[in-house]
mmCIF file of C-alpha atoms in Angstrom:
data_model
loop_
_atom_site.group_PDB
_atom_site.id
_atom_site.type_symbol
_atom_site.label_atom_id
_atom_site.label_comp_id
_atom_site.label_asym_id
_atom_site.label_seq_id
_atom_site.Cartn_x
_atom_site.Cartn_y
_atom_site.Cartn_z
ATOM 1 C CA UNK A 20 10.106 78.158 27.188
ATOM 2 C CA UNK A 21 7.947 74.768 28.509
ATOM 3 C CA UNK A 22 8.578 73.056 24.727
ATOM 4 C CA UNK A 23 12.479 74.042 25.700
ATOM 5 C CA UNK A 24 12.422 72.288 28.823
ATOM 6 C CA UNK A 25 10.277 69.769 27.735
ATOM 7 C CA UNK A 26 12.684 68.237 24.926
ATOM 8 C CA UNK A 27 15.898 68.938 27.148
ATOM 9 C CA UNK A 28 14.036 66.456 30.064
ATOM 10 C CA UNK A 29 13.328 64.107 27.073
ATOM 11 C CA UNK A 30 16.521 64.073 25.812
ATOM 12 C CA UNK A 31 18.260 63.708 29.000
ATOM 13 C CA UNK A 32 16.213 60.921 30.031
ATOM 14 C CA UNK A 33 16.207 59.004 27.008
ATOM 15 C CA UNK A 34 20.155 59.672 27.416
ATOM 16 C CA UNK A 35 19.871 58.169 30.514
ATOM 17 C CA UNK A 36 17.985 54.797 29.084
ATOM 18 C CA UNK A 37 14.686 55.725 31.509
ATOM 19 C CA UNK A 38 12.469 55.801 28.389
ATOM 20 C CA UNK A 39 12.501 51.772 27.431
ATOM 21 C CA UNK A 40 9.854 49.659 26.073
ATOM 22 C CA UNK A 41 8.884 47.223 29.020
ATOM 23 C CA UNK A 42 6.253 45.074 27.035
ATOM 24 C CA UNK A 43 6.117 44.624 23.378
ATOM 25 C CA UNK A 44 9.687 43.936 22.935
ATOM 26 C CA UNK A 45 9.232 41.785 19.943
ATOM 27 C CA UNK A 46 7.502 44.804 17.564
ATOM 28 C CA UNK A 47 9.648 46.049 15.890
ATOM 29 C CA UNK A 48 8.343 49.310 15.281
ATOM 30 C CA UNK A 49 7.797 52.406 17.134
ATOM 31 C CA UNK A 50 4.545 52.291 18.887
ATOM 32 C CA UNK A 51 2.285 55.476 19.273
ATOM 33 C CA UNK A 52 -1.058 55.320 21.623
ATOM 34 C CA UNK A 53 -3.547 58.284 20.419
ATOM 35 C CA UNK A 54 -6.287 59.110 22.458
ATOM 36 C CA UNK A 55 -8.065 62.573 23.811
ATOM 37 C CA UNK A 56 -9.212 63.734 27.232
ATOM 38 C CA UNK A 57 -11.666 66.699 27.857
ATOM 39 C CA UNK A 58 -10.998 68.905 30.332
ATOM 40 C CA UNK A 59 -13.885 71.059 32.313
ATOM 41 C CA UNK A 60 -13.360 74.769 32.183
ATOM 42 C CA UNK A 61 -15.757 77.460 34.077
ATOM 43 C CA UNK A 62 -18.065 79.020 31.347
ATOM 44 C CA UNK A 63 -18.058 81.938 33.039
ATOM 45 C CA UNK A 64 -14.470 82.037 32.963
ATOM 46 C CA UNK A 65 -13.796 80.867 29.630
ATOM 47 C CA UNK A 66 -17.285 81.760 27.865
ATOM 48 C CA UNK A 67 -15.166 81.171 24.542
ATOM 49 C CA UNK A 68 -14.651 77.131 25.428
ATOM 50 C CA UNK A 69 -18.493 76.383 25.479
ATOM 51 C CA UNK A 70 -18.861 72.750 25.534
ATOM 52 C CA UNK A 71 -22.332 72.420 27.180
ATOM 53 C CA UNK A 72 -25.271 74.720 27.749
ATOM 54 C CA UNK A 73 -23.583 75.289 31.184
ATOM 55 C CA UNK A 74 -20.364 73.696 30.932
ATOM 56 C CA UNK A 75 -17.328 75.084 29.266
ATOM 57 C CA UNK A 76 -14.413 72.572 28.300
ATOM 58 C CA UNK A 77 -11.239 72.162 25.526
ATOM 59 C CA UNK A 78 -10.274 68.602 24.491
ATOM 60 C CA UNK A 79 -6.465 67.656 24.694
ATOM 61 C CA UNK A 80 -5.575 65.591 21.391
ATOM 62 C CA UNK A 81 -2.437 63.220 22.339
ATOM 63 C CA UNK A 82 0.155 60.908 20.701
ATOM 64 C CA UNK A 83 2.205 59.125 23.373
ATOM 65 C CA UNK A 84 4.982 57.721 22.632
ATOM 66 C CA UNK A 85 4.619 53.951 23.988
ATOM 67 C CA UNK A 86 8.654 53.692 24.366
ATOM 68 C CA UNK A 87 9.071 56.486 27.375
ATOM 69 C CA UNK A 88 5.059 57.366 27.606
ATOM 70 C CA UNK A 89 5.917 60.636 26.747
ATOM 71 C CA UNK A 90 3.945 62.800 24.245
ATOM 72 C CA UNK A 91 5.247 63.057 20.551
ATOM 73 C CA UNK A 92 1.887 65.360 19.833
ATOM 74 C CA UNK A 93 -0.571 67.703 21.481
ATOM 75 C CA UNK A 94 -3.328 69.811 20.500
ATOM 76 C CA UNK A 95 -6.148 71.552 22.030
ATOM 77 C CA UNK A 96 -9.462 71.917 20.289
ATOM 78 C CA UNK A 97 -12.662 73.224 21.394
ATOM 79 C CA UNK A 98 -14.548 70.545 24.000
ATOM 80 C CA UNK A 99 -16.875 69.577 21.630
ATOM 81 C CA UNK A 100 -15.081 68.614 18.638
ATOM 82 C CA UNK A 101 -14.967 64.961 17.571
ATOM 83 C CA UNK A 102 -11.807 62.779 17.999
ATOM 84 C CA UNK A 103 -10.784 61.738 14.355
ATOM 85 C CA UNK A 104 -11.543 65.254 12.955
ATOM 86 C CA UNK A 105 -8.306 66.672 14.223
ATOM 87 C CA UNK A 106 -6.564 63.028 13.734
ATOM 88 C CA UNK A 107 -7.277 63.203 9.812
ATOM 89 C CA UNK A 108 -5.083 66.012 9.453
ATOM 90 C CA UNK A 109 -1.968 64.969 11.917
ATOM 91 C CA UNK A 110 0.905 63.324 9.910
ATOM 92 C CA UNK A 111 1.260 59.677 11.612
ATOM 93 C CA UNK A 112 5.310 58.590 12.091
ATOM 94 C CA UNK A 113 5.709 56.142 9.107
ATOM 95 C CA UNK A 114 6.408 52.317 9.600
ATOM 96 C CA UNK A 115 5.157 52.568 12.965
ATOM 97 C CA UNK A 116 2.130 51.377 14.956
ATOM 98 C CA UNK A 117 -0.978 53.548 15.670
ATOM 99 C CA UNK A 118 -3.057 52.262 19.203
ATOM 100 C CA UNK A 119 -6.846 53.984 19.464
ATOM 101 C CA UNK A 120 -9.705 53.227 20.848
ATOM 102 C CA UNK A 121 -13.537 53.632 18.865
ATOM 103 C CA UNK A 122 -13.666 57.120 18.068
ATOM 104 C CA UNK A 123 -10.807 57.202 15.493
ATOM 105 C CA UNK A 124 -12.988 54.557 13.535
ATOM 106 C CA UNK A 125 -13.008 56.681 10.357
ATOM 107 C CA UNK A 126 -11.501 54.472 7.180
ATOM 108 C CA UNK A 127 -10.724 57.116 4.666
ATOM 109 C CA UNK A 128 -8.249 57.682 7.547
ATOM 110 C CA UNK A 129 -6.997 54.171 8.438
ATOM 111 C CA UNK A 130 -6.547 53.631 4.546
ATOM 112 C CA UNK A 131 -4.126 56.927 4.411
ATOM 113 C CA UNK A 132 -2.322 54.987 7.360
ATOM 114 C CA UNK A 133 -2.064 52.059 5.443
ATOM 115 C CA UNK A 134 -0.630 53.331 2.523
ATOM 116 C CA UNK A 135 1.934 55.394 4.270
ATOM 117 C CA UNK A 136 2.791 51.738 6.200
ATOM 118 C CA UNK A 137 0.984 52.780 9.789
ATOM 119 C CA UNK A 138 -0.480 49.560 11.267
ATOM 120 C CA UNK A 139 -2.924 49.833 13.895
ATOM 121 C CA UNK A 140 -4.904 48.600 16.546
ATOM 122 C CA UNK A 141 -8.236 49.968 16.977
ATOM 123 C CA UNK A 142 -11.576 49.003 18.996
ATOM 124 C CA UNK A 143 -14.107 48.808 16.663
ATOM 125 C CA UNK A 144 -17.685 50.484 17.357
ATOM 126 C CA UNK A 145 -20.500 48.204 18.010
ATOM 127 C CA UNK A 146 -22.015 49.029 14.944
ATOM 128 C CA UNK A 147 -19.890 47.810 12.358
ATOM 129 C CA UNK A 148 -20.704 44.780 9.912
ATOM 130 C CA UNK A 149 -18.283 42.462 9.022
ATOM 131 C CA UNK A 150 -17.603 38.605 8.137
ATOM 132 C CA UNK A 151 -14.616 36.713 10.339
ATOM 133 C CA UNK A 152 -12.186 34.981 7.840
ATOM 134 C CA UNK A 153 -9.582 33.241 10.005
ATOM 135 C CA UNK A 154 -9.787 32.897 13.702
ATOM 136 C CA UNK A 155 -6.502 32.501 15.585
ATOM 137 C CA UNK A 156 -6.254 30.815 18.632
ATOM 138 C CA UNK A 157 -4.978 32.705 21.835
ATOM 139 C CA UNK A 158 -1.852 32.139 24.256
ATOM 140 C CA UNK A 159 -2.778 29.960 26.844
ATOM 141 C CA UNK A 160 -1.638 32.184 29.349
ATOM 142 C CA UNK A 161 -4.467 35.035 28.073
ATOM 143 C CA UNK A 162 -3.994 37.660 30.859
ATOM 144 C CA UNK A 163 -4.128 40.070 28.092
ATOM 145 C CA UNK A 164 -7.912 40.017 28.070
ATOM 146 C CA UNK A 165 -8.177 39.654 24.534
ATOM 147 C CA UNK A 166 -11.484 38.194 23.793
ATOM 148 C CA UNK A 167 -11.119 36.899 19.962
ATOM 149 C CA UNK A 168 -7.812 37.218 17.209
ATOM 150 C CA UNK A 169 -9.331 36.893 13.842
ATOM 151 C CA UNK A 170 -9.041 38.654 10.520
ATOM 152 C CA UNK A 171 -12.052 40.363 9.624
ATOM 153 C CA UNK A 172 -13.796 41.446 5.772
ATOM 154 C CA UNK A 173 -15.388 44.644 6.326
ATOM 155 C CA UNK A 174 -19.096 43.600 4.655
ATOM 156 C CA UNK A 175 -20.578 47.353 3.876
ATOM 157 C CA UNK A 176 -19.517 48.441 -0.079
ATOM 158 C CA UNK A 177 -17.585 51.755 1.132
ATOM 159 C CA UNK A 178 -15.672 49.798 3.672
ATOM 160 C CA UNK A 179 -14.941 47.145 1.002
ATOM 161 C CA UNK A 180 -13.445 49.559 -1.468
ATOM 162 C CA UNK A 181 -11.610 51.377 0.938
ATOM 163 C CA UNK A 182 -10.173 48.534 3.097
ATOM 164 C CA UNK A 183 -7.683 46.229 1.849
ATOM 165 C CA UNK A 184 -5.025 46.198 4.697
ATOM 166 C CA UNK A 185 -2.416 43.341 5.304
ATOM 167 C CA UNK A 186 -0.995 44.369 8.501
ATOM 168 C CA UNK A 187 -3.108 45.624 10.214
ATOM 169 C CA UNK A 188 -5.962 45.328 13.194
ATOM 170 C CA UNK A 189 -8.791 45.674 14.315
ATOM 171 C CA UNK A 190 -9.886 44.794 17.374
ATOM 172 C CA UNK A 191 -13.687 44.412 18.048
ATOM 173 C CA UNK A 192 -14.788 43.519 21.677
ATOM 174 C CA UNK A 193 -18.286 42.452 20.583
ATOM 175 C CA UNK A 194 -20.129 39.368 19.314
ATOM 176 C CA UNK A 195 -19.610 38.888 15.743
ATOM 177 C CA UNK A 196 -22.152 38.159 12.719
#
């Protein structure tokens, strides 16, 4: 009954031209933001969503469409269950663009993007090694906060193998080699 309602709002909506890009104009392609929140439960309540020794919570996988901010994808999974585990397994829109912060860093993943023609964004963890090839310079008018554009070689043998994107991004926040 909701997913009924849900895609008739949706439809009527985007009918109605409310669900428009306002930034970003210039991508061509569809652009999807991915990202997870956790949400508390009472143990007590829910003893099967234990999280915590005393806290009981179920994490709420999303894929928002960027164009109308409304979700493409959701899944629950239990509270303690890591971000990219679920995300392996989802089948990404082709030819579009994939937006996620750290904890989808996993590049078995990102190279099954790449092949099927997903770029991506992603914040990097803090941990990874890697050499700067090319640094671009940035707009003069840099209210984007973007720290650094550069391409990057990803230094660590698995990462080398595995890596070989040409459209793609990743964004890392932190001081470089």
């Amino acid at each position: 009954m909701f997913r009924e309602f849900y895609f008739t709002l949706k439809n009527d909506l985007q009918g109605r031209g409310f669900l428009k890009r306002k930034m970003f104009n210039e991508i061509d392609k569809k652009i999807y933001l991915l990202d997870s929140t956790v949400i508390s439960l009472c143990i007590k309540v829910f003893d099967w969503a234990k999280y915590r020794k005393q806290k009981g919570a179920v994490k709420l996988l999303t894929l928002l469409d960027y164009d109308g901010l409304m979700p493409s994808y959701l899944f629950m999974t239990k509270g303690s269950q890591s971000d990219v585990k679920h995300a392996q397994y989802m089948t990404m829109p082709p030819h579009s663009v994939i937006v996620a912060d750290r904890a989808y860093e996993d590049f078995k993943m990102l190279y099954s993007w790449d092949k099927d023609d997903i770029e991506f964004v992603l914040l990097l963890k803090k941990s990874i090694n890697y050499k700067s090839i090319l640094e671009r310079e940035l707009p003069e008018d840099n209210e984007q906060n973007i720290l650094i554009d550069e391409e990057i070689e990803l230094t660590e043998r698995l990462y080398h193998i595995l890596c070989k994107w040409q459209n793609s991004y990743l964004i890392n926040g932190f001081s470089r080699l």
